[in-house]
Short mmCIF file of C-alpha atoms in Angstrom, two decimals:
data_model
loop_
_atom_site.label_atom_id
_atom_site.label_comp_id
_atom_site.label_asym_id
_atom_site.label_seq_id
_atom_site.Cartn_x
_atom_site.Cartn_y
_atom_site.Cartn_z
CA UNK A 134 -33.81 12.08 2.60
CA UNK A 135 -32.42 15.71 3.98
CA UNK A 136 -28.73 14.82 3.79
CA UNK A 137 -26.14 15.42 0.93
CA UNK A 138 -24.70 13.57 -1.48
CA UNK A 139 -21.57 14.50 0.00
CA UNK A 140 -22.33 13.11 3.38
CA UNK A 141 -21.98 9.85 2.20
CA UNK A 142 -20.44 6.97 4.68
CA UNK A 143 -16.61 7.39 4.49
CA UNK A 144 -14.52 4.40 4.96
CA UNK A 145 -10.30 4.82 5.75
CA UNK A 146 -7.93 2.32 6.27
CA UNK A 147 -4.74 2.38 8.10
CA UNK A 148 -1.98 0.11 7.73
CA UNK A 149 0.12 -0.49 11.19
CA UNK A 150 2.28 -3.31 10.75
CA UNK A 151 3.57 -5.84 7.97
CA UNK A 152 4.76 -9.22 8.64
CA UNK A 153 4.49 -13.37 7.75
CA UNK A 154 3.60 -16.10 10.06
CA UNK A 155 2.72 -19.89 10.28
CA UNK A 156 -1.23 -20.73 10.68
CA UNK A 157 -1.81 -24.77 10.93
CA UNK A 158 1.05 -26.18 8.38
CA UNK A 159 1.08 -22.69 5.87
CA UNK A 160 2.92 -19.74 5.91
CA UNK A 161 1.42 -16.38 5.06
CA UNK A 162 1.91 -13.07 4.52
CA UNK A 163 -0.13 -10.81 7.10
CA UNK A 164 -0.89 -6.86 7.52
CA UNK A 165 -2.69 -5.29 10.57
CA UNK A 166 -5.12 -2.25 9.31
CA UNK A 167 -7.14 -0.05 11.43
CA UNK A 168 -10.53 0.56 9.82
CA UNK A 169 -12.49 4.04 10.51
CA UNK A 170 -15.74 4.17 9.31
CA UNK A 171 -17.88 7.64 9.76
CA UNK A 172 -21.73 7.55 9.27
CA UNK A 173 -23.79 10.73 9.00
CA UNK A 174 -27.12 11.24 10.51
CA UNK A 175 -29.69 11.52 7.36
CA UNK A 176 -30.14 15.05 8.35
CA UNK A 177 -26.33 15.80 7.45
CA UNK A 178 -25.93 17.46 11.01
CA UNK A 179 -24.23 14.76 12.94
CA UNK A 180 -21.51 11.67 12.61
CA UNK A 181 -20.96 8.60 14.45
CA UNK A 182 -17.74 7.42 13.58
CA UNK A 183 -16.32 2.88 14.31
CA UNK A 184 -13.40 1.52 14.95
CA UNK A 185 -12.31 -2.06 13.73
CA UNK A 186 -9.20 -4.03 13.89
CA UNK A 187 -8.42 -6.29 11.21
CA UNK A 188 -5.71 -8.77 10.53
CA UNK A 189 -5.24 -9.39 6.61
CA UNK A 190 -3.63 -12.25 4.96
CA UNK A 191 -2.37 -12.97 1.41
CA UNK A 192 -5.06 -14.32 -1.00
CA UNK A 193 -7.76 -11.49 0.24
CA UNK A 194 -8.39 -13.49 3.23
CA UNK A 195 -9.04 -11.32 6.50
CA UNK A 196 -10.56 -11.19 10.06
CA UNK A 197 -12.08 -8.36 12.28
CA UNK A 198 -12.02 -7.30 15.74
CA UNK A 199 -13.68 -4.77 17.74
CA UNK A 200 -10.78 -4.75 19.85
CA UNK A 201 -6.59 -4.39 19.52
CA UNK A 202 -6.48 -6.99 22.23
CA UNK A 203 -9.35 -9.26 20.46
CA UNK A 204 -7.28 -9.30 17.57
CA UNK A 205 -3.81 -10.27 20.00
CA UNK A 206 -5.64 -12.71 21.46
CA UNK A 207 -6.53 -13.97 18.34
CA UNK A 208 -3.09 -14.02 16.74
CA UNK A 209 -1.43 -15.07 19.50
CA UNK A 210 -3.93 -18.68 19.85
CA UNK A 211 -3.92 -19.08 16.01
CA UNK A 212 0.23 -18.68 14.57
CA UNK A 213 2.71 -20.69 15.66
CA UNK A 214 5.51 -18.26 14.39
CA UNK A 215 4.93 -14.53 13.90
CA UNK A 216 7.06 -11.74 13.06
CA UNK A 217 5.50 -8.12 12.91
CA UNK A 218 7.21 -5.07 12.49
CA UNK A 219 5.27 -2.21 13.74
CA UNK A 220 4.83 0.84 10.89
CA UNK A 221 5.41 4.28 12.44
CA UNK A 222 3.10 7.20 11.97
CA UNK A 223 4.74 8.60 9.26
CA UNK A 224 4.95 5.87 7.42
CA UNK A 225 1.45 4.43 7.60
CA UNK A 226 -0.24 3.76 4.53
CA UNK A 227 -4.05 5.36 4.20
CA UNK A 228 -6.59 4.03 2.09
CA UNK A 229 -9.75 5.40 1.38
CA UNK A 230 -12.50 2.69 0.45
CA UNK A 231 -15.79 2.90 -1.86
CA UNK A 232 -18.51 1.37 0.06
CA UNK A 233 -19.97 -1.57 -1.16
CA UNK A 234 -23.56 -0.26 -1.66
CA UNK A 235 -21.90 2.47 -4.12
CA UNK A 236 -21.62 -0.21 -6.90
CA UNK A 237 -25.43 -0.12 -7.34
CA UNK A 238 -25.26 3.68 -7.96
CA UNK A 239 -26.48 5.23 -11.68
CA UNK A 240 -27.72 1.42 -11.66
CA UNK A 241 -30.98 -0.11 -12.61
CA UNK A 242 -33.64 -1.58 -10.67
CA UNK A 243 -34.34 -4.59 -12.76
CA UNK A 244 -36.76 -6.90 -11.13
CA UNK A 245 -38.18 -6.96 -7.00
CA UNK A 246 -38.91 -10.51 -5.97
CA UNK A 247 -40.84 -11.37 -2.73
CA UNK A 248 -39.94 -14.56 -1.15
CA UNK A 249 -41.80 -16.12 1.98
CA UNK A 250 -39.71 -14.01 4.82
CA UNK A 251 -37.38 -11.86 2.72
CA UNK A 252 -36.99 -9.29 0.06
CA UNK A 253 -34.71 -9.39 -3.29
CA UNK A 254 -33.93 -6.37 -5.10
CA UNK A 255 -31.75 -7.08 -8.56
CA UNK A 256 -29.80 -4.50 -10.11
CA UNK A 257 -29.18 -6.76 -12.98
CA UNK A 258 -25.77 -8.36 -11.81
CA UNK A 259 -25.79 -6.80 -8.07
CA UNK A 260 -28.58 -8.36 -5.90
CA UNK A 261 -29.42 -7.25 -2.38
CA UNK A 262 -31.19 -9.67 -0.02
CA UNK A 263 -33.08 -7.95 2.46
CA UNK A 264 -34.20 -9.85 5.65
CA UNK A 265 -36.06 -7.11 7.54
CA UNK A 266 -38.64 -5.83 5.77
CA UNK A 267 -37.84 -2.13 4.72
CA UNK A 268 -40.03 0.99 4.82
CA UNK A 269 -40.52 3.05 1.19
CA UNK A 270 -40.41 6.73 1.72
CA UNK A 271 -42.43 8.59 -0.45
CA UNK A 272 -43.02 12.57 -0.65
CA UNK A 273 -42.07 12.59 3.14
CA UNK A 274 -44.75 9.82 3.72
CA UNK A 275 -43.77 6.30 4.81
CA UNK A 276 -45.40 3.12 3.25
CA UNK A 277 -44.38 -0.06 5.30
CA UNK A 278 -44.57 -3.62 4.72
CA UNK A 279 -48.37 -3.89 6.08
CA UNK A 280 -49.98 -1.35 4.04
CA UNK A 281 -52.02 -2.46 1.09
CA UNK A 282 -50.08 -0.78 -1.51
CA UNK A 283 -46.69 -2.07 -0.36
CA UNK A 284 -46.01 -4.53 -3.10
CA UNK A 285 -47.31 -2.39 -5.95
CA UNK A 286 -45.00 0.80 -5.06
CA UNK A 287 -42.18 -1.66 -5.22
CA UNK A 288 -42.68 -3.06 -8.05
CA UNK A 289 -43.25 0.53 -9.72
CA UNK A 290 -40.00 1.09 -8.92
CA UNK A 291 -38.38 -1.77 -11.80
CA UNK A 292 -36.73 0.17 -14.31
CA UNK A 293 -35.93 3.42 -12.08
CA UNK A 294 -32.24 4.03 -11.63
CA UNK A 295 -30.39 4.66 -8.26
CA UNK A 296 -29.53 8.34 -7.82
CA UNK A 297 -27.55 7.61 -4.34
CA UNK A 298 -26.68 5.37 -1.82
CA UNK A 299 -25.76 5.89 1.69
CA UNK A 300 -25.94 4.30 5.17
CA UNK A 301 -27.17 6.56 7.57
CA UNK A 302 -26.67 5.52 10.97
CA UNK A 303 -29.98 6.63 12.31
CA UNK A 304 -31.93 4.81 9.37
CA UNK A 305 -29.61 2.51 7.98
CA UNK A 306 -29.18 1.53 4.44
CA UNK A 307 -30.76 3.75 2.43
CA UNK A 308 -31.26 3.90 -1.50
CA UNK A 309 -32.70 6.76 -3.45
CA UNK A 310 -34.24 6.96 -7.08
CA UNK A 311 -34.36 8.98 -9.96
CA UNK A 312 -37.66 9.89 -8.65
CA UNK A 313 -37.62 11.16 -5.01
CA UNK A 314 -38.78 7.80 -3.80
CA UNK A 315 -36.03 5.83 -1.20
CA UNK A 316 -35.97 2.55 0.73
CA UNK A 317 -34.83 2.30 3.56
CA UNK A 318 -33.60 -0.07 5.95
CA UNK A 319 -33.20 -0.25 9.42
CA UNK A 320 -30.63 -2.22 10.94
CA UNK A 321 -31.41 -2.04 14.40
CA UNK A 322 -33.68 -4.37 15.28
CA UNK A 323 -35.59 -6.26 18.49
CA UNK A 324 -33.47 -9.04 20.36
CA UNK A 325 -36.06 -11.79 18.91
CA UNK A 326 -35.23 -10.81 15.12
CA UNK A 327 -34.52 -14.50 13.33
CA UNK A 328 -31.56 -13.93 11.05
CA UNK A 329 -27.84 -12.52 12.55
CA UNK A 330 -27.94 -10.67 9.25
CA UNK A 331 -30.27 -7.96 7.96
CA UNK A 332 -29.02 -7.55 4.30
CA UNK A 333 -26.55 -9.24 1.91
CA UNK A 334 -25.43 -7.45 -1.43
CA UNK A 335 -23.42 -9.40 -4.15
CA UNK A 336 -22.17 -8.83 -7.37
CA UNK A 337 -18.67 -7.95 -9.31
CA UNK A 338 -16.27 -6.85 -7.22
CA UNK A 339 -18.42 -7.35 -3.83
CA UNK A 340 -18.49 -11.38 -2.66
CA UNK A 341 -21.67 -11.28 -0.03
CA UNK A 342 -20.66 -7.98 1.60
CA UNK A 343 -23.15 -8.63 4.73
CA UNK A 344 -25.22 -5.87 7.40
CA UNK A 345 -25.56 -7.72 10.51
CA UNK A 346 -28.73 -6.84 13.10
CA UNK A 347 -27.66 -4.02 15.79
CA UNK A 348 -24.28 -3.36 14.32
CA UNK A 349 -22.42 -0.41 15.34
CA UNK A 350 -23.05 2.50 14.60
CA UNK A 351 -26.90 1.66 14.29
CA UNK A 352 -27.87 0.16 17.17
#
């Protein structure tokens, strides 16, 4: 790929307001956070930057909106009691979050399995699932899922390590290995695509962290 390591996808969150509330018969302890993601274009010229509203609640739980009034809506047909207190601009909190996909990085690939209509990649404890077939660049040369050496380039690929990771938002998910060779895949897909989800990764520290078909910023 053309862009920089430094061009990775950034990830900030904002905390607006703190508060508790009652949902059903329980009580918890709530936080509304803006989350800014920016994706670069794989040629590191270009950013497309999303917007998501989340409501947070003790225990790691947590919902997201596209939408302030979404999430209102939301809140206001779910708690019974609710008491917010709005954080100024000074005093917001900013957090800046490690993608996901980063926990594979400096990792192994360890074994490629091919199921019926998807595709596992292990990195010894992290595994992605990937549901839409991805393309394998190679030397500036794509190899897809119906060429003849397909398989046999993947499997090549067991006991490489991951040099970076990124998400572009004109190609998608994209990981890179110690030797020049990447895989890509694209999120954006046709209307008819089967699944709601293109790719899953799990592993420590990342509980089924999920790409779902023609999310923004890559549709």
């Amino acid at each position: 790929m053309e862009g920089v390591y430094g061009d990775k996808m950034e990830e900030i969150l904002v905390t607006t307001a703190i508060g508790d509330g009652i949902w059903g018969n329980q009580r918890y302890q709530i936080a509304l956070k803006t989350q800014r993601r920016t994706f670069w274009h794989s040629s590191g010229n270009s950013t497309r930057m999303v917007e998501r509203y989340l409501l947070t609640l003790q225990g790691g739980d947590w919902r997201s909106f596209r939408s302030r009034e979404e999430r209102s809506v939301f809140i206001g047909e779910s708690f019974s009691k609710l008491t917010l207190e709005e954080i100024s601009e000074k005093r917001q909190t900013r957090e800046n979050v490690v993608a996901p996909l980063q926990s594979i990085v400096d990792g192994t690939l360890s074994s490629v399995v091919f199921v019926i209509d998807y595709l596992q990649l292990c990195f010894f404890e992290y595994i992605l699932n990937i549901y839409n077939w991805p393309t394998i660049m190679i030397d500036g040369k794509t190899v897809t899922h119906l060429d003849r050496d397909y398989n046999n380039i993947l499997v090549a690929l067991i006991g490489k390590s991951v040099s970076k990771c990124d998400e572009y938002w004109n190609t998608g998910v994209t990981i890179e290995f110690e030797n020049g060779h990447a895989i890509c895949v694209p999120i954006k897909v046709d209307d008819d695509f089967p699944s709601p989800e293109i790719a899953e990764l799990s592993g420590p520290g990342v509980s089924f962290f999920v790409w779902e078909a023609n999310e923004e910023p890559f549709a």
